[in-house]
Amino acid sequence: MAPLRFSANVSWLFPELASLPARLRAAGSSGFQAAEIGWPYAEPPEALARAAREAGLQLVLINTPPGDREKGEMGLGAVPGRQAAFREGLEQAVLYAKALGCPRIHLMAGRVPQGADRAAVRGEMETVFLENLRHAAGVLAQENLVGLLEPINTRVTDPRYFLDTPQQAAAILQKAGRPNLQLQMIMDGNLTENIRQFLPIVAAGRRRLQRLCGLRVPASRRHGRGLELAAFVLG
């Protein structure tokens, strides 16, 4: 079995450094060969690409824009009424991914609207998400890019996030029916059973996980900076 390789999420790691290019250089100096950036959009893509190249890093993942952070948005994919903003953000993410040589984009679902009952809005949000995912799959396919869905732990990390279990994500991926949409797993619950059950739809799972398999450590299980949101890259 090939050794595990890690990608550094420089949106979270090396917080003592103010700029993303500096964090990329620090990741390279620390021995990482790959990195991901949650939201790279505050920096010119050329500066990030240059920093990654100089650090010897492959950029493996970015997120779609979060939306209006001041209003509490954390992604727009499943948020009713924000379809146009999601698609504008997707176009921006594609431009960055191409400039960075990054093959994957995390299509962020977003949060249940403030004050809404999750069960009451679940059907509407899933319908919006599926509509946006099918659109995104077509856009990404034109550029040979992969879209990832990542469930986020609602017990600790983000109580209002819409996509909160691999089971929910798998069901939505099955309904979307697009081969370039895949699952990014979190290290939560019964990891062995989750891997067994969801491996076929984890990014490139059928090809020995040669691509990113985002097994994330939930906030309640992180111990020190070195594990904080570093993603496994299995090859």
mmCIF file of C-alpha atoms in Angstrom:
data_model
loop_
_atom_site.group_PDB
_atom_site.id
_atom_site.type_symbol
_atom_site.label_atom_id
_atom_site.label_comp_id
_atom_site.label_asym_id
_atom_site.label_seq_id
_atom_site.Cartn_x
_atom_site.Cartn_y
_atom_site.Cartn_z
ATOM 1 C CA MET A 1 0.000 0.000 0.000
ATOM 2 C CA ALA A 2 1.334 3.429 -0.910
ATOM 3 C CA PRO A 3 2.084 5.764 2.014
ATOM 4 C CA LEU A 4 -0.449 8.405 2.981
ATOM 5 C CA ARG A 5 0.246 11.874 1.680
ATOM 6 C CA PHE A 6 -1.271 14.949 3.286
ATOM 7 C CA SER A 7 -2.461 18.233 1.863
ATOM 8 C CA ALA A 8 -2.220 21.301 4.049
ATOM 9 C CA ASN A 9 -5.329 23.455 4.271
ATOM 10 C CA VAL A 10 -3.586 26.804 4.433
ATOM 11 C CA SER A 11 -6.809 28.629 5.201
ATOM 12 C CA TRP A 12 -6.465 27.096 8.675
ATOM 13 C CA LEU A 13 -2.836 26.132 9.084
ATOM 14 C CA PHE A 14 -0.010 28.577 9.809
ATOM 15 C CA PRO A 15 -2.352 31.259 11.224
ATOM 16 C CA GLU A 16 0.646 33.273 12.416
ATOM 17 C CA LEU A 17 1.239 34.198 8.761
ATOM 18 C CA ALA A 18 -1.088 36.831 7.351
ATOM 19 C CA SER A 19 -1.035 36.057 3.644
ATOM 20 C CA LEU A 20 -1.951 32.913 1.742
ATOM 21 C CA PRO A 21 1.255 32.996 -0.363
ATOM 22 C CA ALA A 22 3.285 33.023 2.871
ATOM 23 C CA ARG A 23 1.281 30.092 4.203
ATOM 24 C CA LEU A 24 1.860 28.158 0.991
ATOM 25 C CA ARG A 25 5.592 28.719 1.312
ATOM 26 C CA ALA A 26 5.429 27.575 4.945
ATOM 27 C CA ALA A 27 3.553 24.431 3.925
ATOM 28 C CA GLY A 28 6.232 23.617 1.364
ATOM 29 C CA SER A 29 8.978 24.225 3.907
ATOM 30 C CA SER A 30 7.178 21.884 6.333
ATOM 31 C CA GLY A 31 7.341 18.990 3.885
ATOM 32 C CA PHE A 32 3.870 19.101 2.345
ATOM 33 C CA GLN A 33 3.599 18.339 -1.355
ATOM 34 C CA ALA A 34 -0.025 19.414 -1.751
ATOM 35 C CA ALA A 35 -2.248 22.162 -0.389
ATOM 36 C CA GLU A 36 -5.832 23.316 -0.416
ATOM 37 C CA ILE A 37 -7.257 26.779 0.085
ATOM 38 C CA GLY A 38 -10.758 27.315 1.374
ATOM 39 C CA TRP A 39 -11.377 30.701 -0.209
ATOM 40 C CA PRO A 40 -8.497 32.031 -2.303
ATOM 41 C CA TYR A 41 -10.405 34.993 -3.677
ATOM 42 C CA ALA A 42 -8.751 37.765 -1.672
ATOM 43 C CA GLU A 43 -5.468 37.099 -3.491
ATOM 44 C CA PRO A 44 -4.729 37.324 -7.218
ATOM 45 C CA PRO A 45 -4.607 33.791 -8.627
ATOM 46 C CA GLU A 46 -1.251 34.519 -10.261
ATOM 47 C CA ALA A 47 0.322 35.272 -6.879
ATOM 48 C CA LEU A 48 -1.035 32.061 -5.400
ATOM 49 C CA ALA A 49 0.067 29.992 -8.383
ATOM 50 C CA ARG A 50 3.565 31.459 -8.175
ATOM 51 C CA ALA A 51 3.823 30.826 -4.432
ATOM 52 C CA ALA A 52 2.635 27.233 -4.835
ATOM 53 C CA ARG A 53 5.069 26.624 -7.678
ATOM 54 C CA GLU A 54 7.997 28.062 -5.726
ATOM 55 C CA ALA A 55 7.031 25.936 -2.702
ATOM 56 C CA GLY A 56 6.788 22.772 -4.794
ATOM 57 C CA LEU A 57 3.098 22.345 -4.007
ATOM 58 C CA GLN A 58 0.205 20.972 -6.029
ATOM 59 C CA LEU A 59 -3.017 22.807 -5.220
ATOM 60 C CA VAL A 60 -5.686 20.124 -4.923
ATOM 61 C CA LEU A 61 -8.869 21.832 -3.739
ATOM 62 C CA ILE A 62 -10.619 25.180 -3.413
ATOM 63 C CA ASN A 63 -14.159 26.035 -2.290
ATOM 64 C CA THR A 64 -16.838 27.966 -4.088
ATOM 65 C CA PRO A 65 -17.239 31.449 -2.569
ATOM 66 C CA PRO A 66 -19.140 31.527 0.732
ATOM 67 C CA GLY A 67 -21.519 34.348 -0.152
ATOM 68 C CA ASP A 68 -22.079 37.216 2.262
ATOM 69 C CA ARG A 69 -20.152 36.271 5.398
ATOM 70 C CA GLU A 70 -21.472 39.313 7.268
ATOM 71 C CA LYS A 71 -24.978 37.904 6.830
ATOM 72 C CA GLY A 72 -23.873 34.487 8.037
ATOM 73 C CA GLU A 73 -23.655 32.740 4.685
ATOM 74 C CA MET A 74 -21.342 29.731 4.343
ATOM 75 C CA GLY A 75 -21.876 28.625 0.768
ATOM 76 C CA LEU A 76 -24.872 29.065 -1.506
ATOM 77 C CA GLY A 77 -25.464 25.779 -3.323
ATOM 78 C CA ALA A 78 -28.656 24.801 -1.497
ATOM 79 C CA VAL A 79 -29.860 28.241 -0.410
ATOM 80 C CA PRO A 80 -33.218 29.218 -1.943
ATOM 81 C CA GLY A 81 -33.164 32.514 -3.790
ATOM 82 C CA ARG A 82 -29.375 32.555 -4.157
ATOM 83 C CA GLN A 83 -29.071 30.497 -7.334
ATOM 84 C CA ALA A 84 -27.732 33.376 -9.433
ATOM 85 C CA ALA A 85 -25.106 34.235 -6.813
ATOM 86 C CA PHE A 86 -24.040 30.576 -6.611
ATOM 87 C CA ARG A 87 -23.532 30.429 -10.362
ATOM 88 C CA GLU A 88 -21.560 33.674 -10.389
ATOM 89 C CA GLY A 89 -19.380 32.283 -7.608
ATOM 90 C CA LEU A 90 -18.937 29.034 -9.504
ATOM 91 C CA GLU A 91 -17.606 30.938 -12.521
ATOM 92 C CA GLN A 92 -15.104 32.706 -10.256
ATOM 93 C CA ALA A 93 -14.052 29.398 -8.697
ATOM 94 C CA VAL A 94 -13.497 27.862 -12.131
ATOM 95 C CA LEU A 95 -11.300 30.793 -13.174
ATOM 96 C CA TYR A 96 -9.195 30.349 -10.029
ATOM 97 C CA ALA A 97 -9.027 26.566 -10.374
ATOM 98 C CA LYS A 98 -7.756 26.879 -13.948
ATOM 99 C CA ALA A 99 -5.178 29.501 -13.015
ATOM 100 C CA LEU A 100 -3.990 27.411 -10.056
ATOM 101 C CA GLY A 101 -3.961 24.073 -11.859
ATOM 102 C CA CYS A 102 -6.399 22.841 -9.206
ATOM 103 C CA PRO A 103 -8.556 19.914 -10.380
ATOM 104 C CA ARG A 104 -11.315 20.008 -7.736
ATOM 105 C CA ILE A 105 -13.817 22.500 -6.378
ATOM 106 C CA HIS A 106 -15.828 21.952 -3.201
ATOM 107 C CA LEU A 107 -19.395 22.994 -4.046
ATOM 108 C CA MET A 108 -20.521 24.400 -0.717
ATOM 109 C CA ALA A 109 -24.143 23.680 0.161
ATOM 110 C CA GLY A 110 -24.621 26.502 2.648
ATOM 111 C CA ARG A 111 -26.665 26.904 5.793
ATOM 112 C CA VAL A 112 -30.304 26.438 6.670
ATOM 113 C CA PRO A 113 -31.741 29.988 6.748
ATOM 114 C CA GLN A 114 -31.701 31.663 10.124
ATOM 115 C CA GLY A 115 -34.866 30.887 12.070
ATOM 116 C CA ALA A 116 -36.038 28.184 9.651
ATOM 117 C CA ASP A 117 -36.874 24.651 10.735
ATOM 118 C CA ARG A 118 -34.436 22.227 9.082
ATOM 119 C CA ALA A 119 -37.087 19.572 8.454
ATOM 120 C CA ALA A 120 -39.513 22.097 6.981
ATOM 121 C CA VAL A 121 -37.055 23.477 4.414
ATOM 122 C CA ARG A 122 -35.132 20.298 3.660
ATOM 123 C CA GLY A 123 -37.099 19.418 0.523
ATOM 124 C CA GLU A 124 -36.862 22.891 -0.974
ATOM 125 C CA MET A 125 -33.153 23.165 -0.209
ATOM 126 C CA GLU A 126 -32.433 19.768 -1.744
ATOM 127 C CA THR A 127 -34.308 20.768 -4.903
ATOM 128 C CA VAL A 128 -32.251 23.963 -5.180
ATOM 129 C CA PHE A 129 -29.044 22.063 -4.494
ATOM 130 C CA LEU A 130 -29.759 19.476 -7.177
ATOM 131 C CA GLU A 131 -30.536 22.200 -9.690
ATOM 132 C CA ASN A 132 -27.292 23.979 -8.905
ATOM 133 C CA LEU A 133 -25.256 20.759 -8.849
ATOM 134 C CA ARG A 134 -26.429 19.702 -12.288
ATOM 135 C CA HIS A 135 -25.580 23.138 -13.623
ATOM 136 C CA ALA A 136 -22.185 23.018 -11.912
ATOM 137 C CA ALA A 137 -21.429 19.554 -13.283
ATOM 138 C CA GLY A 138 -21.910 20.821 -16.819
ATOM 139 C CA VAL A 139 -19.691 23.845 -16.252
ATOM 140 C CA LEU A 140 -16.981 21.770 -14.583
ATOM 141 C CA ALA A 141 -17.063 19.074 -17.263
ATOM 142 C CA GLN A 142 -16.163 21.660 -19.907
ATOM 143 C CA GLU A 143 -12.955 22.372 -17.973
ATOM 144 C CA ASN A 144 -12.228 18.771 -16.921
ATOM 145 C CA LEU A 145 -12.818 19.637 -13.262
ATOM 146 C CA VAL A 146 -14.430 17.641 -10.447
ATOM 147 C CA GLY A 147 -16.986 18.981 -7.981
ATOM 148 C CA LEU A 148 -16.924 17.670 -4.412
ATOM 149 C CA LEU A 149 -19.646 17.595 -1.784
ATOM 150 C CA GLU A 150 -18.477 17.717 1.811
ATOM 151 C CA PRO A 151 -20.852 17.040 4.710
ATOM 152 C CA ILE A 152 -20.055 19.255 7.679
ATOM 153 C CA ASN A 153 -20.634 18.133 11.267
ATOM 154 C CA THR A 154 -23.670 19.983 12.635
ATOM 155 C CA ARG A 155 -23.149 18.728 16.193
ATOM 156 C CA VAL A 156 -20.020 20.801 16.723
ATOM 157 C CA THR A 157 -18.643 22.518 13.634
ATOM 158 C CA ASP A 158 -21.628 24.303 12.042
ATOM 159 C CA PRO A 159 -25.079 23.579 13.528
ATOM 160 C CA ARG A 160 -26.971 25.144 10.596
ATOM 161 C CA TYR A 161 -25.066 23.594 7.682
ATOM 162 C CA PHE A 162 -27.476 21.875 5.296
ATOM 163 C CA LEU A 163 -25.329 18.928 4.217
ATOM 164 C CA ASP A 164 -24.428 17.135 7.433
ATOM 165 C CA THR A 165 -23.954 13.390 6.830
ATOM 166 C CA PRO A 166 -22.290 11.243 4.144
ATOM 167 C CA GLN A 167 -25.605 9.411 3.798
ATOM 168 C CA GLN A 168 -27.366 12.639 2.836
ATOM 169 C CA ALA A 169 -24.566 13.591 0.453
ATOM 170 C CA ALA A 170 -24.576 10.133 -1.172
ATOM 171 C CA ALA A 171 -28.337 10.299 -1.749
ATOM 172 C CA ILE A 172 -28.029 13.728 -3.363
ATOM 173 C CA LEU A 173 -25.143 12.584 -5.562
ATOM 174 C CA GLN A 174 -27.203 9.611 -6.705
ATOM 175 C CA LYS A 175 -30.101 11.895 -7.610
ATOM 176 C CA ALA A 176 -27.804 14.344 -9.403
ATOM 177 C CA GLY A 177 -26.388 11.498 -11.476
ATOM 178 C CA ARG A 178 -23.254 13.257 -12.699
ATOM 179 C CA PRO A 179 -19.932 11.350 -12.757
ATOM 180 C CA ASN A 180 -17.805 14.434 -12.095
ATOM 181 C CA LEU A 181 -19.598 15.104 -8.793
ATOM 182 C CA GLN A 182 -18.077 13.097 -5.957
ATOM 183 C CA LEU A 183 -17.975 12.821 -2.177
ATOM 184 C CA GLN A 184 -15.485 14.335 0.215
ATOM 185 C CA MET A 185 -15.802 12.506 3.527
ATOM 186 C CA ILE A 186 -15.259 13.672 7.069
ATOM 187 C CA MET A 187 -13.545 11.565 9.719
ATOM 188 C CA ASP A 188 -16.613 11.150 11.860
ATOM 189 C CA GLY A 189 -18.796 8.314 13.103
ATOM 190 C CA ASN A 190 -17.911 4.762 12.091
ATOM 191 C CA LEU A 191 -15.026 5.546 9.766
ATOM 192 C CA THR A 192 -14.434 1.942 8.665
ATOM 193 C CA GLU A 193 -18.078 1.430 7.738
ATOM 194 C CA ASN A 194 -18.281 4.840 6.060
ATOM 195 C CA ILE A 195 -15.271 4.041 3.885
ATOM 196 C CA ARG A 196 -16.690 0.630 2.995
ATOM 197 C CA GLN A 197 -20.089 2.083 2.141
ATOM 198 C CA PHE A 198 -19.100 5.278 0.375
ATOM 199 C CA LEU A 199 -15.744 4.455 -1.240
ATOM 200 C CA PRO A 200 -17.263 4.108 -4.729
ATOM 201 C CA ILE A 201 -18.381 7.758 -4.705
ATOM 202 C CA VAL A 202 -15.455 9.234 -2.796
ATOM 203 C CA ALA A 203 -13.272 11.233 -5.175
ATOM 204 C CA ALA A 204 -11.771 8.681 -7.606
ATOM 205 C CA GLY A 205 -12.645 5.864 -5.191
ATOM 206 C CA ARG A 206 -12.776 3.248 -7.912
ATOM 207 C CA ARG A 207 -9.294 4.215 -9.055
ATOM 208 C CA ARG A 208 -7.542 3.386 -5.774
ATOM 209 C CA LEU A 209 -8.138 6.876 -4.404
ATOM 210 C CA GLN A 210 -5.427 8.401 -6.536
ATOM 211 C CA ARG A 211 -7.089 11.749 -6.025
ATOM 212 C CA LEU A 212 -8.197 13.645 -3.001
ATOM 213 C CA CYS A 213 -10.150 11.746 -0.377
ATOM 214 C CA GLY A 214 -10.982 14.517 2.049
ATOM 215 C CA LEU A 215 -11.094 12.742 5.364
ATOM 216 C CA ARG A 216 -11.393 15.629 7.784
ATOM 217 C CA VAL A 217 -10.980 15.680 11.521
ATOM 218 C CA PRO A 218 -14.030 17.249 13.235
ATOM 219 C CA ALA A 219 -13.395 20.143 15.568
ATOM 220 C CA SER A 220 -14.060 18.031 18.645
ATOM 221 C CA ARG A 221 -11.248 15.639 17.649
ATOM 222 C CA ARG A 222 -8.524 18.023 16.622
ATOM 223 C CA HIS A 223 -5.385 18.061 18.723
ATOM 224 C CA GLY A 224 -2.947 20.802 17.880
ATOM 225 C CA ARG A 225 -2.251 22.775 14.757
ATOM 226 C CA GLY A 226 -0.750 19.872 12.864
ATOM 227 C CA LEU A 227 -4.076 18.047 12.528
ATOM 228 C CA GLU A 228 -6.320 21.023 12.090
ATOM 229 C CA LEU A 229 -8.082 20.478 8.803
ATOM 230 C CA ALA A 230 -5.280 18.733 6.974
ATOM 231 C CA ALA A 231 -6.828 16.453 4.363
ATOM 232 C CA PHE A 232 -5.602 13.022 3.424
ATOM 233 C CA VAL A 233 -4.445 12.528 -0.112
ATOM 234 C CA LEU A 234 -4.325 8.807 -0.760
ATOM 235 C CA GLY A 235 -2.429 7.438 -3.710
#
